[in-house]
mmCIF file of C-alpha atoms in Angstrom:
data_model
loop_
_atom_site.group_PDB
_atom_site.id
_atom_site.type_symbol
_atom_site.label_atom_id
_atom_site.label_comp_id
_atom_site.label_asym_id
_atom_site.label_seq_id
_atom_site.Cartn_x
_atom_site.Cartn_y
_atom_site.Cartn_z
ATOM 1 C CA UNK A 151 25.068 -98.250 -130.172
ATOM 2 C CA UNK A 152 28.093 -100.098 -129.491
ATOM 3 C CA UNK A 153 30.904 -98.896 -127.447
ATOM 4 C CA UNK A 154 34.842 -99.464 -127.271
ATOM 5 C CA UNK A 155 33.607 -101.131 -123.852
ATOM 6 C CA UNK A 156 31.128 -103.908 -125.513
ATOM 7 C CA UNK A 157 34.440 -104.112 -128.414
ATOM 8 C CA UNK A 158 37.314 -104.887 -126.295
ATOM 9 C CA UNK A 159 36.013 -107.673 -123.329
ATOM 10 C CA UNK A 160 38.216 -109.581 -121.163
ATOM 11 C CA UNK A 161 38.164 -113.289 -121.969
ATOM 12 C CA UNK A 162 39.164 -116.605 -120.650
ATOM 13 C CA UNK A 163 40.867 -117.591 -123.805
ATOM 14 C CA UNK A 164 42.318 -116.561 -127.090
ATOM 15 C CA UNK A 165 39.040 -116.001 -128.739
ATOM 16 C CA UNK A 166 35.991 -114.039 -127.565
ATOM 17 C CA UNK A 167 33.888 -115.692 -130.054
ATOM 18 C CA UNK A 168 34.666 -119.043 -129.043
ATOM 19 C CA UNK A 169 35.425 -118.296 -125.133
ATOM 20 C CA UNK A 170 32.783 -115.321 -124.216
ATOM 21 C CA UNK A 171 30.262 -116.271 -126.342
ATOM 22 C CA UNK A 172 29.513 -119.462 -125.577
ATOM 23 C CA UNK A 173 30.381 -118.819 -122.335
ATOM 24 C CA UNK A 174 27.168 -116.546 -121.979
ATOM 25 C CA UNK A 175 25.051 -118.478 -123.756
ATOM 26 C CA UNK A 176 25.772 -121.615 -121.458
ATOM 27 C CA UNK A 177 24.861 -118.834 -118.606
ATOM 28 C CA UNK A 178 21.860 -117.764 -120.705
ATOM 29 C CA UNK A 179 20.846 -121.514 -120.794
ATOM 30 C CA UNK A 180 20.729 -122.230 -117.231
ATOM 31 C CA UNK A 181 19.078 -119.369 -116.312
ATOM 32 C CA UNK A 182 16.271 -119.502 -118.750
ATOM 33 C CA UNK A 183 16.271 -123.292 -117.547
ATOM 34 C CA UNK A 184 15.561 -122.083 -114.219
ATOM 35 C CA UNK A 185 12.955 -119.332 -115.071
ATOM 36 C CA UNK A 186 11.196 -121.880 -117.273
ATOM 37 C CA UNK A 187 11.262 -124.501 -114.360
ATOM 38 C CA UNK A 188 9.911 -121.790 -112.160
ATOM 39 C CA UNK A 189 7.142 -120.723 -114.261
ATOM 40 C CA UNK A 190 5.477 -124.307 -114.954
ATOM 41 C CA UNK A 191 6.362 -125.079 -111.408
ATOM 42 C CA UNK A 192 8.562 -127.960 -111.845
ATOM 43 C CA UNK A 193 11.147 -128.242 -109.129
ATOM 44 C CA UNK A 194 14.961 -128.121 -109.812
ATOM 45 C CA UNK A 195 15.891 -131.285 -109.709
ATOM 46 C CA UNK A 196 14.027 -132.947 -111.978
ATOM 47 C CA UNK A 197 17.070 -131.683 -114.251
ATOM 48 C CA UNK A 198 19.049 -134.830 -114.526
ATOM 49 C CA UNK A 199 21.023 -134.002 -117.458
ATOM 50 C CA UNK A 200 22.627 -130.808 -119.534
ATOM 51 C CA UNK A 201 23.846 -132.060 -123.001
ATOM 52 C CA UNK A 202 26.102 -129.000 -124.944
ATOM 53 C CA UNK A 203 26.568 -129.763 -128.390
ATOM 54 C CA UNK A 204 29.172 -127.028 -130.607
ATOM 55 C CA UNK A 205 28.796 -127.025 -134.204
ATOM 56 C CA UNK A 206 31.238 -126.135 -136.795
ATOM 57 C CA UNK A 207 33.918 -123.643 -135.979
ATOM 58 C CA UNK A 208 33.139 -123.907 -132.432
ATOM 59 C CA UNK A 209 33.664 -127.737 -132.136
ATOM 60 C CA UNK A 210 36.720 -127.104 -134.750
ATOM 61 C CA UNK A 211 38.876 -125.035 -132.354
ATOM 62 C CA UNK A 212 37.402 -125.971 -129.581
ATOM 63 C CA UNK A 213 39.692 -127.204 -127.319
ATOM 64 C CA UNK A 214 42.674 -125.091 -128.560
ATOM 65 C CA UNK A 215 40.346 -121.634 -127.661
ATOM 66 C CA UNK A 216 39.377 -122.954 -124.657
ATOM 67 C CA UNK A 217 35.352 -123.336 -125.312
ATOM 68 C CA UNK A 218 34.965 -126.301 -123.165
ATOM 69 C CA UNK A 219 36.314 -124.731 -120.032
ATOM 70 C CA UNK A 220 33.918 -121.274 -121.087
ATOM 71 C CA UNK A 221 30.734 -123.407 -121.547
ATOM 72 C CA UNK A 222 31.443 -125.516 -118.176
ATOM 73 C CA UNK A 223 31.930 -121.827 -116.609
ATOM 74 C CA UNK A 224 28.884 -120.915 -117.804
ATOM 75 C CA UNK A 225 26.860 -123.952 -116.780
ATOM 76 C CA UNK A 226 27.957 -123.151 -113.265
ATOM 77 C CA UNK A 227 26.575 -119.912 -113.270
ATOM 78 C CA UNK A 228 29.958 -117.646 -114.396
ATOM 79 C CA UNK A 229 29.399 -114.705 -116.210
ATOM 80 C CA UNK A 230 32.640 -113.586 -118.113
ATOM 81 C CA UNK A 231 32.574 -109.919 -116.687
ATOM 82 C CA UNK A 232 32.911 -110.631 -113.175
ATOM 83 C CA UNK A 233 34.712 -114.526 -113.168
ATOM 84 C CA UNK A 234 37.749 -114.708 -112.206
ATOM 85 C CA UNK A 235 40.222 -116.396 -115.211
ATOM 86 C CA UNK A 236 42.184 -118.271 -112.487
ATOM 87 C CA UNK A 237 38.711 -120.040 -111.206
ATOM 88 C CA UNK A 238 37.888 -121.470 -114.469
ATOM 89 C CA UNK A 239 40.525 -123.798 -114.440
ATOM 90 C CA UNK A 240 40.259 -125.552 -111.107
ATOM 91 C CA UNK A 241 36.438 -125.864 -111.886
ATOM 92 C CA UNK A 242 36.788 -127.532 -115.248
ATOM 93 C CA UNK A 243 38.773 -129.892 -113.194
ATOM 94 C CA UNK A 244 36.829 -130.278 -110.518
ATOM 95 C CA UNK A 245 33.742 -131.432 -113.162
ATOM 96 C CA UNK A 246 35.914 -133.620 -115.137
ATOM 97 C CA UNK A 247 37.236 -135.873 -111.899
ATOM 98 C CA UNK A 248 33.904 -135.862 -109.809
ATOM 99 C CA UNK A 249 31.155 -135.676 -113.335
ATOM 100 C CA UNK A 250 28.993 -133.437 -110.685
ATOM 101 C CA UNK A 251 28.357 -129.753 -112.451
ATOM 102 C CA UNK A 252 26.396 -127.392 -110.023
ATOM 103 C CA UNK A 253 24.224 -125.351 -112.751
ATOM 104 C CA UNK A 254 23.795 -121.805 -111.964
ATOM 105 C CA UNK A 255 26.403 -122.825 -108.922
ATOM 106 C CA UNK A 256 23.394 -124.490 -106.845
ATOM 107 C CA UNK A 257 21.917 -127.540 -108.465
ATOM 108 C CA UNK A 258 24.104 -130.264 -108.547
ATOM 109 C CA UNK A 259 23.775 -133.198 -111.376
ATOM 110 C CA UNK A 260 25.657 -135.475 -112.578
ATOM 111 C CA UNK A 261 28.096 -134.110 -115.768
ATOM 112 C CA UNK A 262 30.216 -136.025 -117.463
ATOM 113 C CA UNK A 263 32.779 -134.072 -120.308
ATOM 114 C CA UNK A 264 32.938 -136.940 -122.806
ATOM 115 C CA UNK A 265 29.570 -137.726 -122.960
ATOM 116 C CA UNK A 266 27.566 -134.027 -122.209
ATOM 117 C CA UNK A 267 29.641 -132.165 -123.967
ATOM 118 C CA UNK A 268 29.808 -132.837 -127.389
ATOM 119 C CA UNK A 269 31.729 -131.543 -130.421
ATOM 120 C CA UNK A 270 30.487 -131.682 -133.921
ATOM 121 C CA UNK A 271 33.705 -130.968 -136.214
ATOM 122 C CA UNK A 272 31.798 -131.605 -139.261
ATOM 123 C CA UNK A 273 28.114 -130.455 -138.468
ATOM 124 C CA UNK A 274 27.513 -126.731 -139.174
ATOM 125 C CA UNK A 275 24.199 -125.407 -137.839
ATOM 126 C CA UNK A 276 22.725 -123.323 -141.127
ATOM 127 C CA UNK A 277 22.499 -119.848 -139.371
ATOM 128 C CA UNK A 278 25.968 -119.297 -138.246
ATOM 129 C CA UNK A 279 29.515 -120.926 -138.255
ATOM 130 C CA UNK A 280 29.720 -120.185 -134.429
ATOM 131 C CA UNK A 281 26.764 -122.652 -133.062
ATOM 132 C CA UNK A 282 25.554 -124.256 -130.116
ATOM 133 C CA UNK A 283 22.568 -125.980 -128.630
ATOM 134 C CA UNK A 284 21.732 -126.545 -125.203
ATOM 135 C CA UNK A 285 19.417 -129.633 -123.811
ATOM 136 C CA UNK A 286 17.778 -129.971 -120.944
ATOM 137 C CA UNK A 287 16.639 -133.997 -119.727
ATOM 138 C CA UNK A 288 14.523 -135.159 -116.865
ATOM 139 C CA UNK A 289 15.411 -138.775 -115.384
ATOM 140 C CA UNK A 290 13.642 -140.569 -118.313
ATOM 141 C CA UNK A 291 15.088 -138.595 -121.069
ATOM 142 C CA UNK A 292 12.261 -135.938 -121.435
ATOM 143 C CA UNK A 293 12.900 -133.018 -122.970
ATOM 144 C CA UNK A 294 12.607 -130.302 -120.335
ATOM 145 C CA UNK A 295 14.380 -127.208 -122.694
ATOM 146 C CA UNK A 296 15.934 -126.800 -125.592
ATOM 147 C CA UNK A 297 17.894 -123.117 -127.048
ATOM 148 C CA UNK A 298 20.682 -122.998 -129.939
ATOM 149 C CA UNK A 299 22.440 -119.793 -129.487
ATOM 150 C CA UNK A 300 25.162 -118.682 -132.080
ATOM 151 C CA UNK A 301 28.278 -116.705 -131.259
ATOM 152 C CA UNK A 302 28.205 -113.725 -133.670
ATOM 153 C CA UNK A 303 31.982 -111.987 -132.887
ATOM 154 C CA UNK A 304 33.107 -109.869 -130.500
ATOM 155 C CA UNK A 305 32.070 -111.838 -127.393
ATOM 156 C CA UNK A 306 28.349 -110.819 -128.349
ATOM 157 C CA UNK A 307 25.739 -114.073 -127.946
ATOM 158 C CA UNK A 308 21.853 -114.496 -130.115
ATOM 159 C CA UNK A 309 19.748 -117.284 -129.504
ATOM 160 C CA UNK A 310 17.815 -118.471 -133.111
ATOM 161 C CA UNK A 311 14.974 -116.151 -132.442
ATOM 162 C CA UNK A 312 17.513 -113.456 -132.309
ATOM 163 C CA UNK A 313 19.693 -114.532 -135.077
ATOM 164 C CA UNK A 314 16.114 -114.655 -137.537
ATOM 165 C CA UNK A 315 15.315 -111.532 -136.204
ATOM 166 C CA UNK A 316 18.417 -109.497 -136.734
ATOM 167 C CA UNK A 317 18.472 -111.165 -140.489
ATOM 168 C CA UNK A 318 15.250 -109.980 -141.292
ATOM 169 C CA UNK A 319 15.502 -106.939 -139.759
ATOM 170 C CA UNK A 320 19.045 -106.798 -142.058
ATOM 171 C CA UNK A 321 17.430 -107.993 -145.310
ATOM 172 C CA UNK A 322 14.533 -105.234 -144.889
ATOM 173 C CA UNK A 323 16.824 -102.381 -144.332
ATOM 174 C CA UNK A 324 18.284 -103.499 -147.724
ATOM 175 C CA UNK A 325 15.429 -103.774 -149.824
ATOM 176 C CA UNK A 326 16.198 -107.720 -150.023
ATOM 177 C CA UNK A 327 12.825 -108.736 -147.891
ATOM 178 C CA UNK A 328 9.211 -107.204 -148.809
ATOM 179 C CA UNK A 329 6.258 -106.860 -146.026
#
């Protein structure tokens, strides 16, 4: 059941689809980063990198919704219900002139916009216009954790295990899948 509540969401920008969503899912990211991290016992900062690649519509409008500022909010452990709008800015900026990000707002690594934050204007992931994918690196480029998460409207966030899930579950409710 979804209420007016989950329907109408404050945002940081014109779009909750391109603003809240991947705002959560960059939050998402970094927390399942630090639960995996925890769970295999690997210490914090053997994160030396966070690469945030947007696909299609994201990437397209981008800049002009403000999804750049969102994911870097996110990253830094923001969630859009409780930031503050007036925080986000001063952040971004703060990332962009000293490339340090403090993920989850405790580990700090080195972040630089240009090259960890990457728009694809002319990829489209094949699940969903609204797509993103979120990488994890140790110090000699080893993949520590990878998650695509897709922005399906209304501020609302599914990672690809989701996304296949909620298909299915769609195509069998309409006779289109068989057991």
């Amino acid at each position: 059941m979804i209420s007016l509540f989950d329907l109408f969401k404050i945002g940081v920008g014109p779009s909750s689809s391109h603003t809240v969503g991947p705002m959560l899912a960059a939050l998402r990211f970094v927390e399942s980063l630090n639960e995996t991290l925890a769970s295999q016992k690997i210490p914090v900062d053997r994160v030396a990198r966070i690469l945030v690649e947007l696909f299609g519509s994201l990437a397209l409008t981008g800049l002009g919704h403000r999804t750049d500022r969102a994911v870097v909010a996110g990253l830094a452990g923001y969630h859009p219900a409780s930031v503050d709008p007036a925080q986000i800015d001063p952040l971004f900026q703060s990332v962009e002139t000293s490339c340090e990000l403090k993920w989850l707002g405790r580990f700090p690594l080195d972040f630089q916009l240009k090259r960890d934050l990457r728009f694809h204007y002319s990829i489209f992931l094949p699940q969903h216009p609204n797509g993103l994918r979120c990488c994890a690196f140790d110090e000699q480029g080893g993949l520590l954790l990878s998650r695509e998460y897709f922005s399906v409207g209304g501020g609302f966030v599914v990672d690809a295990e989701e996304l296949a899930a909620q298909q299915s579950n769609r195509g069998q409710r309409h006779g289109l899948l068989k057991n």
